[in-house]
mmCIF file of C-alpha atoms in Angstrom:
data_model
loop_
_atom_site.group_PDB
_atom_site.id
_atom_site.type_symbol
_atom_site.label_atom_id
_atom_site.label_comp_id
_atom_site.label_asym_id
_atom_site.label_seq_id
_atom_site.Cartn_x
_atom_site.Cartn_y
_atom_site.Cartn_z
ATOM 1 C CA UNK A 214 -69.520 71.016 59.533
ATOM 2 C CA UNK A 215 -72.172 70.387 62.079
ATOM 3 C CA UNK A 216 -72.161 66.609 64.011
ATOM 4 C CA UNK A 217 -74.933 65.480 62.753
ATOM 5 C CA UNK A 218 -72.798 65.480 58.902
ATOM 6 C CA UNK A 219 -69.880 64.253 60.577
ATOM 7 C CA UNK A 220 -72.216 61.484 61.412
ATOM 8 C CA UNK A 221 -73.664 60.880 57.985
ATOM 9 C CA UNK A 222 -70.518 61.013 56.433
ATOM 10 C CA UNK A 223 -68.661 58.351 58.524
ATOM 11 C CA UNK A 224 -71.374 56.241 57.810
ATOM 12 C CA UNK A 225 -71.614 56.620 54.534
ATOM 13 C CA UNK A 226 -67.481 55.519 55.168
ATOM 14 C CA UNK A 227 -68.728 51.982 56.714
ATOM 15 C CA UNK A 228 -71.053 51.318 54.178
ATOM 16 C CA UNK A 229 -68.396 52.375 51.884
ATOM 17 C CA UNK A 230 -65.360 50.124 53.440
ATOM 18 C CA UNK A 231 -66.970 47.567 54.207
ATOM 19 C CA UNK A 232 -68.863 46.794 50.765
ATOM 20 C CA UNK A 233 -65.198 47.246 48.992
ATOM 21 C CA UNK A 234 -64.419 44.650 51.177
ATOM 22 C CA UNK A 235 -67.758 42.476 51.380
ATOM 23 C CA UNK A 236 -66.128 43.011 47.540
ATOM 24 C CA UNK A 237 -63.072 42.038 47.868
ATOM 25 C CA UNK A 238 -63.732 38.675 50.092
ATOM 26 C CA UNK A 239 -65.886 37.694 46.553
ATOM 27 C CA UNK A 240 -63.723 37.785 44.076
ATOM 28 C CA UNK A 241 -60.553 36.128 46.725
ATOM 29 C CA UNK A 242 -63.294 33.040 46.948
ATOM 30 C CA UNK A 243 -64.271 33.744 43.231
ATOM 31 C CA UNK A 244 -60.220 33.037 42.829
ATOM 32 C CA UNK A 245 -59.735 30.166 44.889
ATOM 33 C CA UNK A 246 -63.115 28.502 43.295
ATOM 34 C CA UNK A 247 -62.184 28.422 40.656
ATOM 35 C CA UNK A 248 -57.989 27.164 40.976
ATOM 36 C CA UNK A 249 -60.081 24.685 42.625
ATOM 37 C CA UNK A 250 -61.265 23.938 39.332
ATOM 38 C CA UNK A 251 -58.143 23.898 36.886
ATOM 39 C CA UNK A 252 -56.570 22.219 39.801
ATOM 40 C CA UNK A 253 -58.598 19.067 40.157
ATOM 41 C CA UNK A 254 -59.648 19.482 36.066
ATOM 42 C CA UNK A 255 -55.060 19.100 36.316
ATOM 43 C CA UNK A 256 -56.222 15.672 37.907
ATOM 44 C CA UNK A 257 -58.005 13.791 35.969
ATOM 45 C CA UNK A 258 -56.596 14.650 33.099
ATOM 46 C CA UNK A 259 -53.286 13.497 34.944
ATOM 47 C CA UNK A 260 -55.282 10.591 36.060
ATOM 48 C CA UNK A 261 -56.765 9.231 32.449
ATOM 49 C CA UNK A 262 -53.185 9.999 31.642
ATOM 50 C CA UNK A 263 -51.633 8.096 33.084
ATOM 51 C CA UNK A 264 -54.430 5.753 32.975
ATOM 52 C CA UNK A 265 -54.116 5.206 29.270
ATOM 53 C CA UNK A 266 -50.186 5.020 29.567
ATOM 54 C CA UNK A 267 -50.325 1.630 31.829
ATOM 55 C CA UNK A 268 -52.732 -0.323 29.949
ATOM 56 C CA UNK A 269 -51.078 0.130 26.944
ATOM 57 C CA UNK A 270 -47.704 -0.110 27.673
ATOM 58 C CA UNK A 271 -48.027 -3.857 28.236
ATOM 59 C CA UNK A 272 -50.735 -5.303 25.168
ATOM 60 C CA UNK A 273 -48.996 -4.219 22.156
ATOM 61 C CA UNK A 274 -53.034 -5.122 20.699
ATOM 62 C CA UNK A 275 -54.291 -1.636 23.097
ATOM 63 C CA UNK A 276 -51.146 0.306 22.064
ATOM 64 C CA UNK A 277 -51.914 -1.170 17.579
ATOM 65 C CA UNK A 278 -56.030 0.267 18.740
ATOM 66 C CA UNK A 279 -55.503 3.696 21.211
ATOM 67 C CA UNK A 280 -51.955 5.030 21.127
ATOM 68 C CA UNK A 281 -49.709 5.708 23.751
ATOM 69 C CA UNK A 282 -50.043 8.650 25.598
ATOM 70 C CA UNK A 283 -45.701 8.709 24.606
ATOM 71 C CA UNK A 284 -46.464 7.736 21.493
ATOM 72 C CA UNK A 285 -48.576 10.380 20.521
ATOM 73 C CA UNK A 286 -46.079 12.192 21.983
ATOM 74 C CA UNK A 287 -43.581 11.165 20.170
ATOM 75 C CA UNK A 288 -45.355 12.730 16.865
ATOM 76 C CA UNK A 289 -46.351 16.128 18.770
ATOM 77 C CA UNK A 290 -42.632 15.984 18.613
ATOM 78 C CA UNK A 291 -41.911 15.059 15.163
ATOM 79 C CA UNK A 292 -44.780 17.752 13.496
ATOM 80 C CA UNK A 293 -43.630 19.886 14.892
ATOM 81 C CA UNK A 294 -40.107 19.773 14.619
ATOM 82 C CA UNK A 295 -40.840 19.022 10.611
ATOM 83 C CA UNK A 296 -42.958 21.916 10.758
ATOM 84 C CA UNK A 297 -45.931 20.094 9.598
ATOM 85 C CA UNK A 298 -47.938 20.247 12.606
ATOM 86 C CA UNK A 299 -47.806 24.373 12.970
ATOM 87 C CA UNK A 300 -48.890 24.082 8.998
ATOM 88 C CA UNK A 301 -51.612 21.830 9.413
ATOM 89 C CA UNK A 302 -52.829 23.700 12.132
ATOM 90 C CA UNK A 303 -52.444 27.324 10.929
ATOM 91 C CA UNK A 304 -54.380 26.043 7.260
ATOM 92 C CA UNK A 305 -57.045 25.052 9.198
ATOM 93 C CA UNK A 306 -57.084 27.250 11.355
ATOM 94 C CA UNK A 307 -56.860 30.370 9.042
ATOM 95 C CA UNK A 308 -60.999 28.091 7.463
ATOM 96 C CA UNK A 309 -62.141 28.302 10.961
ATOM 97 C CA UNK A 310 -61.859 31.645 11.190
ATOM 98 C CA UNK A 311 -62.598 32.282 8.397
ATOM 99 C CA UNK A 312 -65.403 29.759 8.242
ATOM 100 C CA UNK A 313 -66.779 30.357 11.341
ATOM 101 C CA UNK A 314 -66.397 34.386 10.510
ATOM 102 C CA UNK A 315 -68.654 34.616 7.704
ATOM 103 C CA UNK A 316 -71.098 32.506 9.100
ATOM 104 C CA UNK A 317 -71.653 34.191 11.627
ATOM 105 C CA UNK A 318 -72.036 37.509 10.210
ATOM 106 C CA UNK A 319 -74.562 36.106 8.234
ATOM 107 C CA UNK A 320 -76.966 34.119 9.948
ATOM 108 C CA UNK A 321 -76.954 37.125 12.638
ATOM 109 C CA UNK A 322 -78.051 39.943 10.840
ATOM 110 C CA UNK A 323 -80.242 36.900 9.408
ATOM 111 C CA UNK A 324 -81.506 36.231 12.569
ATOM 112 C CA UNK A 325 -81.765 40.154 14.324
ATOM 113 C CA UNK A 326 -83.560 41.143 10.188
ATOM 114 C CA UNK A 327 -86.108 39.175 11.387
ATOM 115 C CA UNK A 328 -87.119 40.296 14.426
ATOM 116 C CA UNK A 329 -89.488 43.529 11.855
ATOM 117 C CA UNK A 330 -91.297 41.097 10.643
ATOM 118 C CA UNK A 331 -92.856 37.920 12.001
ATOM 119 C CA UNK A 332 -94.429 37.615 9.195
ATOM 120 C CA UNK A 333 -91.576 36.910 7.218
ATOM 121 C CA UNK A 334 -90.515 34.971 9.954
ATOM 122 C CA UNK A 335 -93.228 32.324 9.722
ATOM 123 C CA UNK A 336 -92.549 31.622 6.022
ATOM 124 C CA UNK A 337 -89.507 30.742 5.869
ATOM 125 C CA UNK A 338 -88.998 29.165 9.289
ATOM 126 C CA UNK A 339 -89.587 25.886 7.093
ATOM 127 C CA UNK A 340 -86.830 26.142 4.979
ATOM 128 C CA UNK A 341 -84.000 27.179 8.054
ATOM 129 C CA UNK A 342 -85.911 24.076 9.854
ATOM 130 C CA UNK A 343 -85.462 22.254 6.015
ATOM 131 C CA UNK A 344 -81.745 23.698 6.033
ATOM 132 C CA UNK A 345 -79.929 22.582 9.446
ATOM 133 C CA UNK A 346 -81.416 19.406 9.187
ATOM 134 C CA UNK A 347 -78.661 18.266 6.345
ATOM 135 C CA UNK A 348 -75.425 16.032 7.293
ATOM 136 C CA UNK A 349 -72.937 19.171 6.222
ATOM 137 C CA UNK A 350 -71.290 16.049 5.283
ATOM 138 C CA UNK A 351 -73.608 15.146 2.161
ATOM 139 C CA UNK A 352 -73.264 18.586 0.747
ATOM 140 C CA UNK A 353 -69.021 17.659 0.932
ATOM 141 C CA UNK A 354 -69.534 17.264 -2.482
ATOM 142 C CA UNK A 355 -72.008 19.605 -4.239
ATOM 143 C CA UNK A 356 -69.585 22.117 -2.691
ATOM 144 C CA UNK A 357 -66.237 20.911 -4.442
ATOM 145 C CA UNK A 358 -68.365 20.945 -7.096
ATOM 146 C CA UNK A 359 -69.295 24.906 -6.845
ATOM 147 C CA UNK A 360 -66.265 26.337 -5.762
ATOM 148 C CA UNK A 361 -63.447 24.125 -5.971
ATOM 149 C CA UNK A 362 -60.777 21.802 -3.877
ATOM 150 C CA UNK A 363 -58.628 24.674 -3.128
ATOM 151 C CA UNK A 364 -59.267 26.896 -0.003
ATOM 152 C CA UNK A 365 -63.210 28.813 -0.380
ATOM 153 C CA UNK A 366 -64.549 24.382 -0.291
ATOM 154 C CA UNK A 367 -63.077 24.367 2.829
ATOM 155 C CA UNK A 368 -64.255 28.231 3.995
ATOM 156 C CA UNK A 369 -67.807 26.914 2.013
ATOM 157 C CA UNK A 370 -68.385 23.776 4.097
ATOM 158 C CA UNK A 371 -66.966 25.879 7.017
ATOM 159 C CA UNK A 372 -69.715 28.059 6.603
ATOM 160 C CA UNK A 373 -72.113 26.197 5.938
ATOM 161 C CA UNK A 374 -72.334 23.860 9.359
ATOM 162 C CA UNK A 375 -71.732 27.782 11.132
ATOM 163 C CA UNK A 376 -75.024 29.856 9.726
ATOM 164 C CA UNK A 377 -78.431 28.171 11.078
ATOM 165 C CA UNK A 378 -77.115 28.517 14.058
ATOM 166 C CA UNK A 379 -76.228 31.644 13.818
ATOM 167 C CA UNK A 380 -79.717 32.504 12.594
ATOM 168 C CA UNK A 381 -81.403 29.817 14.860
ATOM 169 C CA UNK A 382 -79.546 31.576 18.393
ATOM 170 C CA UNK A 383 -80.118 35.453 17.290
ATOM 171 C CA UNK A 384 -83.396 35.351 16.105
ATOM 172 C CA UNK A 385 -84.308 33.566 19.581
ATOM 173 C CA UNK A 386 -82.103 36.492 21.753
ATOM 174 C CA UNK A 387 -84.221 38.869 19.074
ATOM 175 C CA UNK A 388 -87.447 38.114 19.779
ATOM 176 C CA UNK A 389 -86.324 36.429 23.342
ATOM 177 C CA UNK A 390 -87.156 40.607 23.975
ATOM 178 C CA UNK A 391 -89.396 42.246 27.414
ATOM 179 C CA UNK A 392 -91.737 43.292 25.510
ATOM 180 C CA UNK A 393 -93.127 45.674 28.190
ATOM 181 C CA UNK A 394 -89.423 47.767 27.784
ATOM 182 C CA UNK A 395 -90.052 48.042 24.106
ATOM 183 C CA UNK A 396 -93.800 49.473 24.383
ATOM 184 C CA UNK A 397 -92.082 52.234 26.536
ATOM 185 C CA UNK A 398 -89.476 52.524 24.177
ATOM 186 C CA UNK A 399 -92.663 53.408 21.678
ATOM 187 C CA UNK A 400 -93.808 55.845 23.958
ATOM 188 C CA UNK A 401 -90.187 56.932 24.248
ATOM 189 C CA UNK A 402 -91.425 58.711 20.443
ATOM 190 C CA UNK A 403 -88.538 55.865 18.858
ATOM 191 C CA UNK A 404 -88.737 54.197 16.578
ATOM 192 C CA UNK A 405 -88.311 50.680 15.519
ATOM 193 C CA UNK A 406 -85.387 51.360 14.470
ATOM 194 C CA UNK A 407 -84.174 53.266 17.236
ATOM 195 C CA UNK A 408 -85.483 50.416 19.689
ATOM 196 C CA UNK A 409 -83.976 47.351 17.361
ATOM 197 C CA UNK A 410 -80.470 49.239 17.759
ATOM 198 C CA UNK A 411 -80.720 50.564 21.255
ATOM 199 C CA UNK A 412 -82.648 47.677 23.128
ATOM 200 C CA UNK A 413 -83.104 44.794 20.527
ATOM 201 C CA UNK A 414 -79.681 44.539 19.551
ATOM 202 C CA UNK A 415 -77.754 44.579 22.941
ATOM 203 C CA UNK A 416 -80.613 42.327 25.054
ATOM 204 C CA UNK A 417 -80.150 39.470 22.535
ATOM 205 C CA UNK A 418 -75.590 39.420 22.556
ATOM 206 C CA UNK A 419 -76.168 36.470 25.329
ATOM 207 C CA UNK A 420 -77.918 33.941 22.444
ATOM 208 C CA UNK A 421 -75.402 35.753 20.102
ATOM 209 C CA UNK A 422 -72.492 34.967 22.359
ATOM 210 C CA UNK A 423 -74.043 31.788 23.636
ATOM 211 C CA UNK A 424 -74.228 30.985 20.039
ATOM 212 C CA UNK A 425 -71.017 32.462 18.518
ATOM 213 C CA UNK A 426 -69.329 29.975 21.579
ATOM 214 C CA UNK A 427 -70.932 26.643 19.610
ATOM 215 C CA UNK A 428 -69.975 28.009 15.953
ATOM 216 C CA UNK A 429 -66.761 27.796 16.296
ATOM 217 C CA UNK A 430 -66.553 23.836 16.741
ATOM 218 C CA UNK A 431 -69.258 23.122 13.759
ATOM 219 C CA UNK A 432 -67.220 25.966 11.887
ATOM 220 C CA UNK A 433 -64.255 24.330 13.628
ATOM 221 C CA UNK A 434 -65.835 20.961 11.655
ATOM 222 C CA UNK A 435 -67.003 21.743 8.487
ATOM 223 C CA UNK A 436 -62.878 22.871 7.389
ATOM 224 C CA UNK A 437 -62.469 19.496 9.159
ATOM 225 C CA UNK A 438 -64.556 17.731 6.657
ATOM 226 C CA UNK A 439 -64.174 19.295 3.726
ATOM 227 C CA UNK A 440 -60.141 18.181 4.226
ATOM 228 C CA UNK A 441 -62.003 14.637 4.414
ATOM 229 C CA UNK A 442 -62.564 15.126 1.394
ATOM 230 C CA UNK A 443 -60.316 17.146 -0.280
ATOM 231 C CA UNK A 444 -57.009 18.232 0.730
ATOM 232 C CA UNK A 445 -53.032 18.182 0.556
ATOM 233 C CA UNK A 446 -52.653 19.955 3.913
ATOM 234 C CA UNK A 447 -53.769 20.726 7.460
ATOM 235 C CA UNK A 448 -55.538 19.240 10.339
ATOM 236 C CA UNK A 449 -58.122 16.581 8.574
ATOM 237 C CA UNK A 450 -55.450 15.643 6.067
ATOM 238 C CA UNK A 451 -53.233 14.640 8.431
ATOM 239 C CA UNK A 452 -55.837 12.749 10.665
ATOM 240 C CA UNK A 453 -57.117 10.876 6.828
ATOM 241 C CA UNK A 454 -54.141 10.114 6.090
ATOM 242 C CA UNK A 455 -52.838 9.142 9.149
ATOM 243 C CA UNK A 456 -55.765 7.280 10.385
ATOM 244 C CA UNK A 457 -54.881 5.025 6.915
ATOM 245 C CA UNK A 458 -52.675 4.197 7.419
ATOM 246 C CA UNK A 459 -52.666 3.075 10.227
ATOM 247 C CA UNK A 460 -51.063 5.045 12.574
ATOM 248 C CA UNK A 461 -52.817 5.269 15.310
ATOM 249 C CA UNK A 462 -50.661 7.281 17.694
ATOM 250 C CA UNK A 463 -50.812 10.332 14.766
ATOM 251 C CA UNK A 464 -54.419 10.408 14.310
ATOM 252 C CA UNK A 465 -54.055 11.150 18.221
ATOM 253 C CA UNK A 466 -51.808 13.656 17.522
ATOM 254 C CA UNK A 467 -53.471 15.712 15.281
ATOM 255 C CA UNK A 468 -56.458 15.470 17.411
ATOM 256 C CA UNK A 469 -54.547 16.839 20.384
ATOM 257 C CA UNK A 470 -53.508 19.807 17.242
ATOM 258 C CA UNK A 471 -57.502 19.971 16.745
ATOM 259 C CA UNK A 472 -58.842 19.950 20.663
ATOM 260 C CA UNK A 473 -56.239 23.136 21.406
ATOM 261 C CA UNK A 474 -57.417 25.297 17.968
ATOM 262 C CA UNK A 475 -60.949 24.378 19.575
ATOM 263 C CA UNK A 476 -59.991 25.720 23.646
ATOM 264 C CA UNK A 477 -57.206 28.353 21.440
ATOM 265 C CA UNK A 478 -60.534 29.342 19.346
ATOM 266 C CA UNK A 479 -63.263 29.257 22.555
ATOM 267 C CA UNK A 480 -61.552 31.306 24.814
ATOM 268 C CA UNK A 481 -61.336 33.905 22.005
ATOM 269 C CA UNK A 482 -64.664 34.361 21.957
ATOM 270 C CA UNK A 483 -65.305 34.583 25.510
ATOM 271 C CA UNK A 484 -62.917 37.165 25.891
ATOM 272 C CA UNK A 485 -64.329 39.319 22.916
ATOM 273 C CA UNK A 486 -68.027 38.832 24.912
ATOM 274 C CA UNK A 487 -65.830 39.853 28.204
ATOM 275 C CA UNK A 488 -64.677 43.456 26.948
ATOM 276 C CA UNK A 489 -67.983 44.298 24.305
ATOM 277 C CA UNK A 490 -70.394 43.051 27.463
ATOM 278 C CA UNK A 491 -68.088 44.065 30.783
ATOM 279 C CA UNK A 492 -71.508 43.564 32.479
ATOM 280 C CA UNK A 493 -71.304 39.382 32.525
ATOM 281 C CA UNK A 494 -67.541 39.834 34.460
ATOM 282 C CA UNK A 495 -70.183 39.948 37.646
ATOM 283 C CA UNK A 496 -71.866 37.047 36.338
#
């Protein structure tokens, strides 16, 4: 190895070391920023709970109207001890997951398929808008008549809450693909299906996962509304029953469980997104 080769190799190693050091520093900075955000969130939540507890500790009317964190915690412990918390969370979780999955699969498949024909997409657009404008609670009596009062009606409510959003977000991602990339694949001899499979679908994943994160809440809302209308178990049933008896702390206890379920499902969607889109981790 001559001197010039050794010099180039040394420069390459130095550049690699510098890049690795910058990447490590960037990761440390991101971890510090994430830790700061989490600590700030915890501090704000703790301050809010402390203020809430203080305001309800010496005012019976406020305690009746808004409950208190200590009373809510007491109901959570009681519901966990007698098993109702886990049973209701499980029931609502199953309804939400099934409605979420069915609604997103149907909506995403239709939305992506509409990329094949702009004519068809323009024809069905007003029907999609019309269906999306119907309040989900207005469909509850019809859903109960069609599917009964069991699990299927809750899944149907959850599915209907999700499907239009999934359709719109996936279609938006599909039609947003760069036309230059599509034309390049055409010049290389790619068929329309190959363009769809290798370009349109991967390019639409960002919008699809944005829709998935959004529809977690919609799927949960649909399941809860279905339980309000007709159920003997589930978090929606627990909220409705406690509210009808004016047990406000128990209502909030069930709401805490509902929020925890929504956060868990959103976390899972985020993990799946990172698994299927590893390049997003660098963002």
